[in-house]
mmCIF file of C-alpha atoms and ligand atoms in Angstrom:
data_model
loop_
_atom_site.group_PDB
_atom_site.id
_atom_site.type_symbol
_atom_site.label_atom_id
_atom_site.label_comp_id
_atom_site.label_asym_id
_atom_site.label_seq_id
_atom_site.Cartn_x
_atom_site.Cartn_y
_atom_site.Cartn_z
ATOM 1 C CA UNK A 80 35.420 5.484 0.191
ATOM 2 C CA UNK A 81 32.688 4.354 -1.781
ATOM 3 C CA UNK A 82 29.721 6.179 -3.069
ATOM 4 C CA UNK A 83 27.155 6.517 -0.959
ATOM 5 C CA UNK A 84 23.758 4.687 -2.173
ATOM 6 C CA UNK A 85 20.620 6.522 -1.296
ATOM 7 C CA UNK A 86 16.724 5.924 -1.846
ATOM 8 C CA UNK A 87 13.377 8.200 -1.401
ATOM 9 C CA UNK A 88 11.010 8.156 -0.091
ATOM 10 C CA UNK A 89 9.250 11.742 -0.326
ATOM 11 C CA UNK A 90 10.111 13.344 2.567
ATOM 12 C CA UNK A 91 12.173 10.380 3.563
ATOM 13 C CA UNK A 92 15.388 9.467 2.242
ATOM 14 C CA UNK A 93 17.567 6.711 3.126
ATOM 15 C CA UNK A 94 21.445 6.904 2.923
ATOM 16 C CA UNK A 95 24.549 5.098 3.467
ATOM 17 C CA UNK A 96 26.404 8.284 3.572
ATOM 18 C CA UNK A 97 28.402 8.648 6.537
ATOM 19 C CA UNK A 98 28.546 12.585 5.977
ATOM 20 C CA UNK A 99 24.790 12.519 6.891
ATOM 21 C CA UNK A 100 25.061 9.898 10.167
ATOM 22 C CA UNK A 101 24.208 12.226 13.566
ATOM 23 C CA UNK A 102 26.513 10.478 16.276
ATOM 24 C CA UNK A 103 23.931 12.894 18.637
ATOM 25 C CA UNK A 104 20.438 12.165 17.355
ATOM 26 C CA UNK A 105 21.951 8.259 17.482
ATOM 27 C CA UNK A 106 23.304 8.329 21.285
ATOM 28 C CA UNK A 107 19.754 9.888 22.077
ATOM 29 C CA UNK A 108 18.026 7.062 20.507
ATOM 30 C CA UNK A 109 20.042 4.648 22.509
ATOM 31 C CA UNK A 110 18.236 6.487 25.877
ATOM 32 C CA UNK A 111 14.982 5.046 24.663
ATOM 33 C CA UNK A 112 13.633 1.703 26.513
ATOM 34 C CA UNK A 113 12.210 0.198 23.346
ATOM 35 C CA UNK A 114 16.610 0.043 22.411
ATOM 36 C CA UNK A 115 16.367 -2.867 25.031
ATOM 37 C CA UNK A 116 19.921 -3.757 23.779
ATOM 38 C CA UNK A 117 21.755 -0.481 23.909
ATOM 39 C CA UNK A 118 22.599 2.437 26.063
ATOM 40 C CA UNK A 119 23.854 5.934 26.003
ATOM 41 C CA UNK A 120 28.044 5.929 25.376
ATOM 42 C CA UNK A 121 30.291 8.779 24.530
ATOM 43 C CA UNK A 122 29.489 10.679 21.742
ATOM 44 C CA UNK A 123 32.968 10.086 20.264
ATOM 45 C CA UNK A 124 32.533 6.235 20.722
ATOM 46 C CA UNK A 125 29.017 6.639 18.956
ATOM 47 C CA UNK A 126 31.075 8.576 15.984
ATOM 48 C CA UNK A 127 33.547 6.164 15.537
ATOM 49 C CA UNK A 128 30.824 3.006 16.183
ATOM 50 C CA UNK A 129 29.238 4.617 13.535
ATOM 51 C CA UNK A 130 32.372 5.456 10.949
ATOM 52 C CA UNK A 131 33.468 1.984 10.890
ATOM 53 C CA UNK A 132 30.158 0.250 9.740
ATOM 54 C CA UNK A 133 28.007 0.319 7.031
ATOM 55 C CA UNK A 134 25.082 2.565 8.243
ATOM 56 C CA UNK A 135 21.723 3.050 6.298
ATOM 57 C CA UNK A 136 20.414 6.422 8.157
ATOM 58 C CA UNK A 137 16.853 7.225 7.934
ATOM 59 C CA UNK A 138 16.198 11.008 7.494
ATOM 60 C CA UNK A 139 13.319 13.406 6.953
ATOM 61 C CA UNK A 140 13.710 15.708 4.449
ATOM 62 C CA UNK A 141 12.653 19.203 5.356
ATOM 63 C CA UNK A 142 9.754 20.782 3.722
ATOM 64 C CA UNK A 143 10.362 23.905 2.469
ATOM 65 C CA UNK A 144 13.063 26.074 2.003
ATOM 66 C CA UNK A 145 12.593 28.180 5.002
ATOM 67 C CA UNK A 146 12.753 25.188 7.089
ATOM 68 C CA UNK A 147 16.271 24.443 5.486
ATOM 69 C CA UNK A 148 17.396 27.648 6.632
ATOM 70 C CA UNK A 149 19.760 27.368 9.288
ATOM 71 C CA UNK A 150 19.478 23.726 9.777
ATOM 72 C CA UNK A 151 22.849 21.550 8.636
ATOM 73 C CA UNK A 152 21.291 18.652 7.170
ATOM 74 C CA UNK A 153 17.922 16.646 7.241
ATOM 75 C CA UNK A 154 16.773 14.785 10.315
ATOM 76 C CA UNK A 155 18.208 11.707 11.564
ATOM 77 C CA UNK A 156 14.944 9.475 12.479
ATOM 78 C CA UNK A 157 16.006 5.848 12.242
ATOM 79 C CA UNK A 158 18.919 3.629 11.702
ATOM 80 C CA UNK A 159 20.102 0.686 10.447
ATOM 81 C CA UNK A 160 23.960 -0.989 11.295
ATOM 82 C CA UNK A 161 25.843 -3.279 9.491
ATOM 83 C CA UNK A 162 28.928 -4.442 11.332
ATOM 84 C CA UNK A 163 30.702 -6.061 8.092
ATOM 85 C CA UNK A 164 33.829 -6.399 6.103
ATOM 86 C CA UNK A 165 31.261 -5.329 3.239
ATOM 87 C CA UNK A 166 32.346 -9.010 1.011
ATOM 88 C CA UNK A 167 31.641 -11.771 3.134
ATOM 89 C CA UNK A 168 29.904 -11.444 6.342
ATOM 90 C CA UNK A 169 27.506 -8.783 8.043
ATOM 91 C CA UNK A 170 25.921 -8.104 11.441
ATOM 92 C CA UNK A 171 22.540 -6.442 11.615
ATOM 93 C CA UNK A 172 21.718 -4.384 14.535
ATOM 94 C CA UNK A 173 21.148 -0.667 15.972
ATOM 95 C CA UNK A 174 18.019 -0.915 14.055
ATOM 96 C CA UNK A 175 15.243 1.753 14.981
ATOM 97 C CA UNK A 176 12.317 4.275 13.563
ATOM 98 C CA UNK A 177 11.710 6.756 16.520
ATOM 99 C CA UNK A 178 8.369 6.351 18.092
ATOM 100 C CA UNK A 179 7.017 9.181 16.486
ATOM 101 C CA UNK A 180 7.685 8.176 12.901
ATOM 102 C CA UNK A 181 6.617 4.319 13.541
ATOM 103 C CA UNK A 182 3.972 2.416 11.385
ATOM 104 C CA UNK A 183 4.404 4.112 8.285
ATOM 105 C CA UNK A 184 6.294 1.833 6.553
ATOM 106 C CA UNK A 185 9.912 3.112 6.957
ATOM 107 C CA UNK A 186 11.337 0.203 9.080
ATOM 108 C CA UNK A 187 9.878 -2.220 6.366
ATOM 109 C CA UNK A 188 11.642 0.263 3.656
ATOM 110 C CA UNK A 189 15.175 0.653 6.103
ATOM 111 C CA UNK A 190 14.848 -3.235 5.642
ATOM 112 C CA UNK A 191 14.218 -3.998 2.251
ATOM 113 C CA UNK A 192 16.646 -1.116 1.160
ATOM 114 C CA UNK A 193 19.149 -2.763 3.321
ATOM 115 C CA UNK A 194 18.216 -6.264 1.818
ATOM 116 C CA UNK A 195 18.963 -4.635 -1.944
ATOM 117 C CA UNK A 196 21.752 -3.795 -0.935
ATOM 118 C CA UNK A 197 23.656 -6.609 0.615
ATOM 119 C CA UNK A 198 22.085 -9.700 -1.305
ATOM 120 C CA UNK A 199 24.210 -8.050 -4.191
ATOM 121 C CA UNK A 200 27.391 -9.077 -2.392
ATOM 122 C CA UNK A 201 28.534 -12.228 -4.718
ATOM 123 C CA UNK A 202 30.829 -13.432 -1.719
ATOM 124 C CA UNK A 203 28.321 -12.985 1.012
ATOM 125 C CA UNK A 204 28.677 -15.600 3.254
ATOM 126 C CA UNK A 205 25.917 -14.703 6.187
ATOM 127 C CA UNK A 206 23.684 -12.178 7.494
ATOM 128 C CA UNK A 207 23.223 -12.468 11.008
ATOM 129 C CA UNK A 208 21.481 -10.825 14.182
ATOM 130 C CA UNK A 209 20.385 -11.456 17.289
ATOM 131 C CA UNK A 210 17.076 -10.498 18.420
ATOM 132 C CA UNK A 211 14.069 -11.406 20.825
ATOM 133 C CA UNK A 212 12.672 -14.939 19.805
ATOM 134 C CA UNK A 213 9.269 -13.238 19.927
ATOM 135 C CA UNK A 214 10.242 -10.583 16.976
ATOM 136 C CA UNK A 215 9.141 -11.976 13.394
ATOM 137 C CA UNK A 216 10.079 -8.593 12.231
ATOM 138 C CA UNK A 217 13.419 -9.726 10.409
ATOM 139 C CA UNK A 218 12.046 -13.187 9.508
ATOM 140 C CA UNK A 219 8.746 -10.987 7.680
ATOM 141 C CA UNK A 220 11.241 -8.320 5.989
ATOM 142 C CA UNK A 221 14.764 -10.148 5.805
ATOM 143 C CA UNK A 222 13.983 -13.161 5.048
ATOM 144 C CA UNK A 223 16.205 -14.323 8.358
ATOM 145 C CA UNK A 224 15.834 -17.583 10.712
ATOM 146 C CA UNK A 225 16.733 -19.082 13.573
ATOM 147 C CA UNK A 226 19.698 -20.552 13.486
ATOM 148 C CA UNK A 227 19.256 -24.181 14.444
ATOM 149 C CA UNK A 228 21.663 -25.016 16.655
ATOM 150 C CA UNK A 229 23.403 -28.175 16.310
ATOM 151 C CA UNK A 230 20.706 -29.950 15.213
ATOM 152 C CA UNK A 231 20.175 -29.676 11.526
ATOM 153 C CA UNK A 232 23.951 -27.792 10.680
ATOM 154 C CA UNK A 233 25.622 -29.938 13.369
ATOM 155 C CA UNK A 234 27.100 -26.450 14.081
ATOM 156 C CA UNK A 235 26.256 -24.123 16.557
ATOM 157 C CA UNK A 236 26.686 -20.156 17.360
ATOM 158 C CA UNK A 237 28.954 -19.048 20.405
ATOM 159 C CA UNK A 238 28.806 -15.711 22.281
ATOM 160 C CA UNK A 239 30.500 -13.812 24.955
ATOM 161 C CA UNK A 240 29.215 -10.772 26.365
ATOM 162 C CA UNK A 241 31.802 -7.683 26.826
ATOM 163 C CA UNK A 242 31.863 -4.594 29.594
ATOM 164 C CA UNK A 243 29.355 -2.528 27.646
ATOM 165 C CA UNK A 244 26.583 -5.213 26.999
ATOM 166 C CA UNK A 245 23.421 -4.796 28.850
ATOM 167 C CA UNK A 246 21.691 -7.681 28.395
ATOM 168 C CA UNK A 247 22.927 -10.500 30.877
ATOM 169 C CA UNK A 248 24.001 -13.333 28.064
HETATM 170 C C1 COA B 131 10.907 -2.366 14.651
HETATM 171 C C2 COA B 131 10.811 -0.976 14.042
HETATM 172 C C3 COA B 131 12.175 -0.595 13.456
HETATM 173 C C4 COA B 131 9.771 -1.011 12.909
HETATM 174 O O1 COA B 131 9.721 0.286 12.337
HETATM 175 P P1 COA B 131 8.364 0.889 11.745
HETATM 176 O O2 COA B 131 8.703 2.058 10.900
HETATM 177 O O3 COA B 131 7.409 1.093 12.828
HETATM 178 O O4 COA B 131 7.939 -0.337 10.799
HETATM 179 P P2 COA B 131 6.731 -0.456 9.787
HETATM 180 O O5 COA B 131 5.830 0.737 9.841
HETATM 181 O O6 COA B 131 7.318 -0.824 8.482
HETATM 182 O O7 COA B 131 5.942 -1.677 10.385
HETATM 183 C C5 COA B 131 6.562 -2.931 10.512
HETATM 184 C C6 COA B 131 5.707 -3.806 11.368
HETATM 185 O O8 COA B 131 5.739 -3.353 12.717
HETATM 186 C C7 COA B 131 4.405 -3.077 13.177
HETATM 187 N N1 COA B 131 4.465 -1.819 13.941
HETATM 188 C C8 COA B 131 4.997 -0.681 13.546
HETATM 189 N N2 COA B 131 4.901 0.256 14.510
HETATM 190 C C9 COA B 131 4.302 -0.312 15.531
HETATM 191 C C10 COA B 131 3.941 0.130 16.807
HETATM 192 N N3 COA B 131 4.189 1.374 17.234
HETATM 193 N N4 COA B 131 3.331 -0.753 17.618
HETATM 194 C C11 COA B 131 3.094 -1.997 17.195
HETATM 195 N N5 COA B 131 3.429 -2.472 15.998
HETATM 196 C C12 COA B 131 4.019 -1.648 15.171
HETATM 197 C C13 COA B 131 3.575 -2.898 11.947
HETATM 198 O O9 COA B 131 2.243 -3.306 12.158
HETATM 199 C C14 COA B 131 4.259 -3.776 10.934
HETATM 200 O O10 COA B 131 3.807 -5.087 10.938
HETATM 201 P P3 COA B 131 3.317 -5.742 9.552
HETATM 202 O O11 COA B 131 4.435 -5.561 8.579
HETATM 203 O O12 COA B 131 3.060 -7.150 9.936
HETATM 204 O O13 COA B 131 2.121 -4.959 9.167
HETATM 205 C C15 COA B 131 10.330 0.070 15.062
HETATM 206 O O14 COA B 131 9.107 -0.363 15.608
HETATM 207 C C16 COA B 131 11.319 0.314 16.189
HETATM 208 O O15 COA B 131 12.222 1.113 16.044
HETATM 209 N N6 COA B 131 11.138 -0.361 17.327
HETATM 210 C C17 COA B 131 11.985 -0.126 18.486
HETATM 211 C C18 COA B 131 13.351 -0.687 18.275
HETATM 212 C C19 COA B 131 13.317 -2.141 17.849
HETATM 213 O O16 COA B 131 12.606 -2.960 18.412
HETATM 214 N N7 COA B 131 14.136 -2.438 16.818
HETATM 215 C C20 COA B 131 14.269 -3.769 16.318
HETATM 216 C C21 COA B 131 15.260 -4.467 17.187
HETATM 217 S S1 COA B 131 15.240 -6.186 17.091
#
């Protein structure tokens, strides 16, 4: 396994430790309706969904040492997930900041940390996602656009739902 890369962000620290991922705090996340493209799963699916990509986890730190006290590990407040064989191609999605720690910056950070990151790649072939047409978020931070299908590239992307999607195509 690889050694994990991290960044701070006092109290915020990003990491692509798996040790640090919270398959719980994650599943919870996937309750909210602002995760338009996910729902809650079992835990163990979460856990292994989790193991076998590359996750950048978004944690607060805790304050003081008394706050460390009986707690196992920072917070786990956002996430990032790269589906990817790590050399030439990579998904984006699962990407959140709970509500509570939105528009301070971090999502932009989760973004351009993940961004370092992956541009390194000398064999990366494509990023891709899929998001709402509306969302400049990952065209403003990643650098991403639409594909244009057929037109331009004379190629075009192809999808098929599965049994867990819920959106309807
Ligand atoms: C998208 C998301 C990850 C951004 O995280 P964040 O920590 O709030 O991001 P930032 O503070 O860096 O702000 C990024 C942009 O979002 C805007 N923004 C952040 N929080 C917002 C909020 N609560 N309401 C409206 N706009 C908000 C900011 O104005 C900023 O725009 P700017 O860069 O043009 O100034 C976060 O809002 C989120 O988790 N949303 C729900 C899940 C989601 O939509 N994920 C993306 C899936 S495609």
């Amino acid at each position: 396994m690889s050694t994990p890369t991290e960044w701070y962000r006092d109290p915020y620290l990003i990491s692509t430790s798996s040790s640090l991922l919270q398959p719980a705090a994650v599943n919870e996340a996937f309750k909210s309706d602002s995760l338009y493209w996910a729902k809650p799963i079992g835990e163990s699916l979460v856990k292994k969904m989790l193991e076998k990509s590359l996750c950048f986890g978004l944690y607060e730190l805790p304050s003081s040492t008394s706050s460390i006290a009986g707690k196992s590990g920072p917070r786990q407040i956002g996430l990032a997930r790269l589906i990817t064989d790590e050399v030439s191609f990579a998904y984006l999605t699962d990407v959140y900041v709970l509500d509570e720690f939105q528009g301070k910056g971090l999502g932009t950070w989760l973004i351009e940390c993940l961004e370092a990151h992956v541009m390194k790649w000398p064999e990366l072939r494509r990023i891709m996602l899929l998001t709402d047409h509306t969302n400049k978020f990952y065209e403003d931070k990643l650098g991403v656009k639409p594909f244009p299908q057929g037109v331009k590239s004379g190629m075009s992307i192809f999808s098929r739902i599965g049994l867990g999607s819920v959106l309807s195509d």
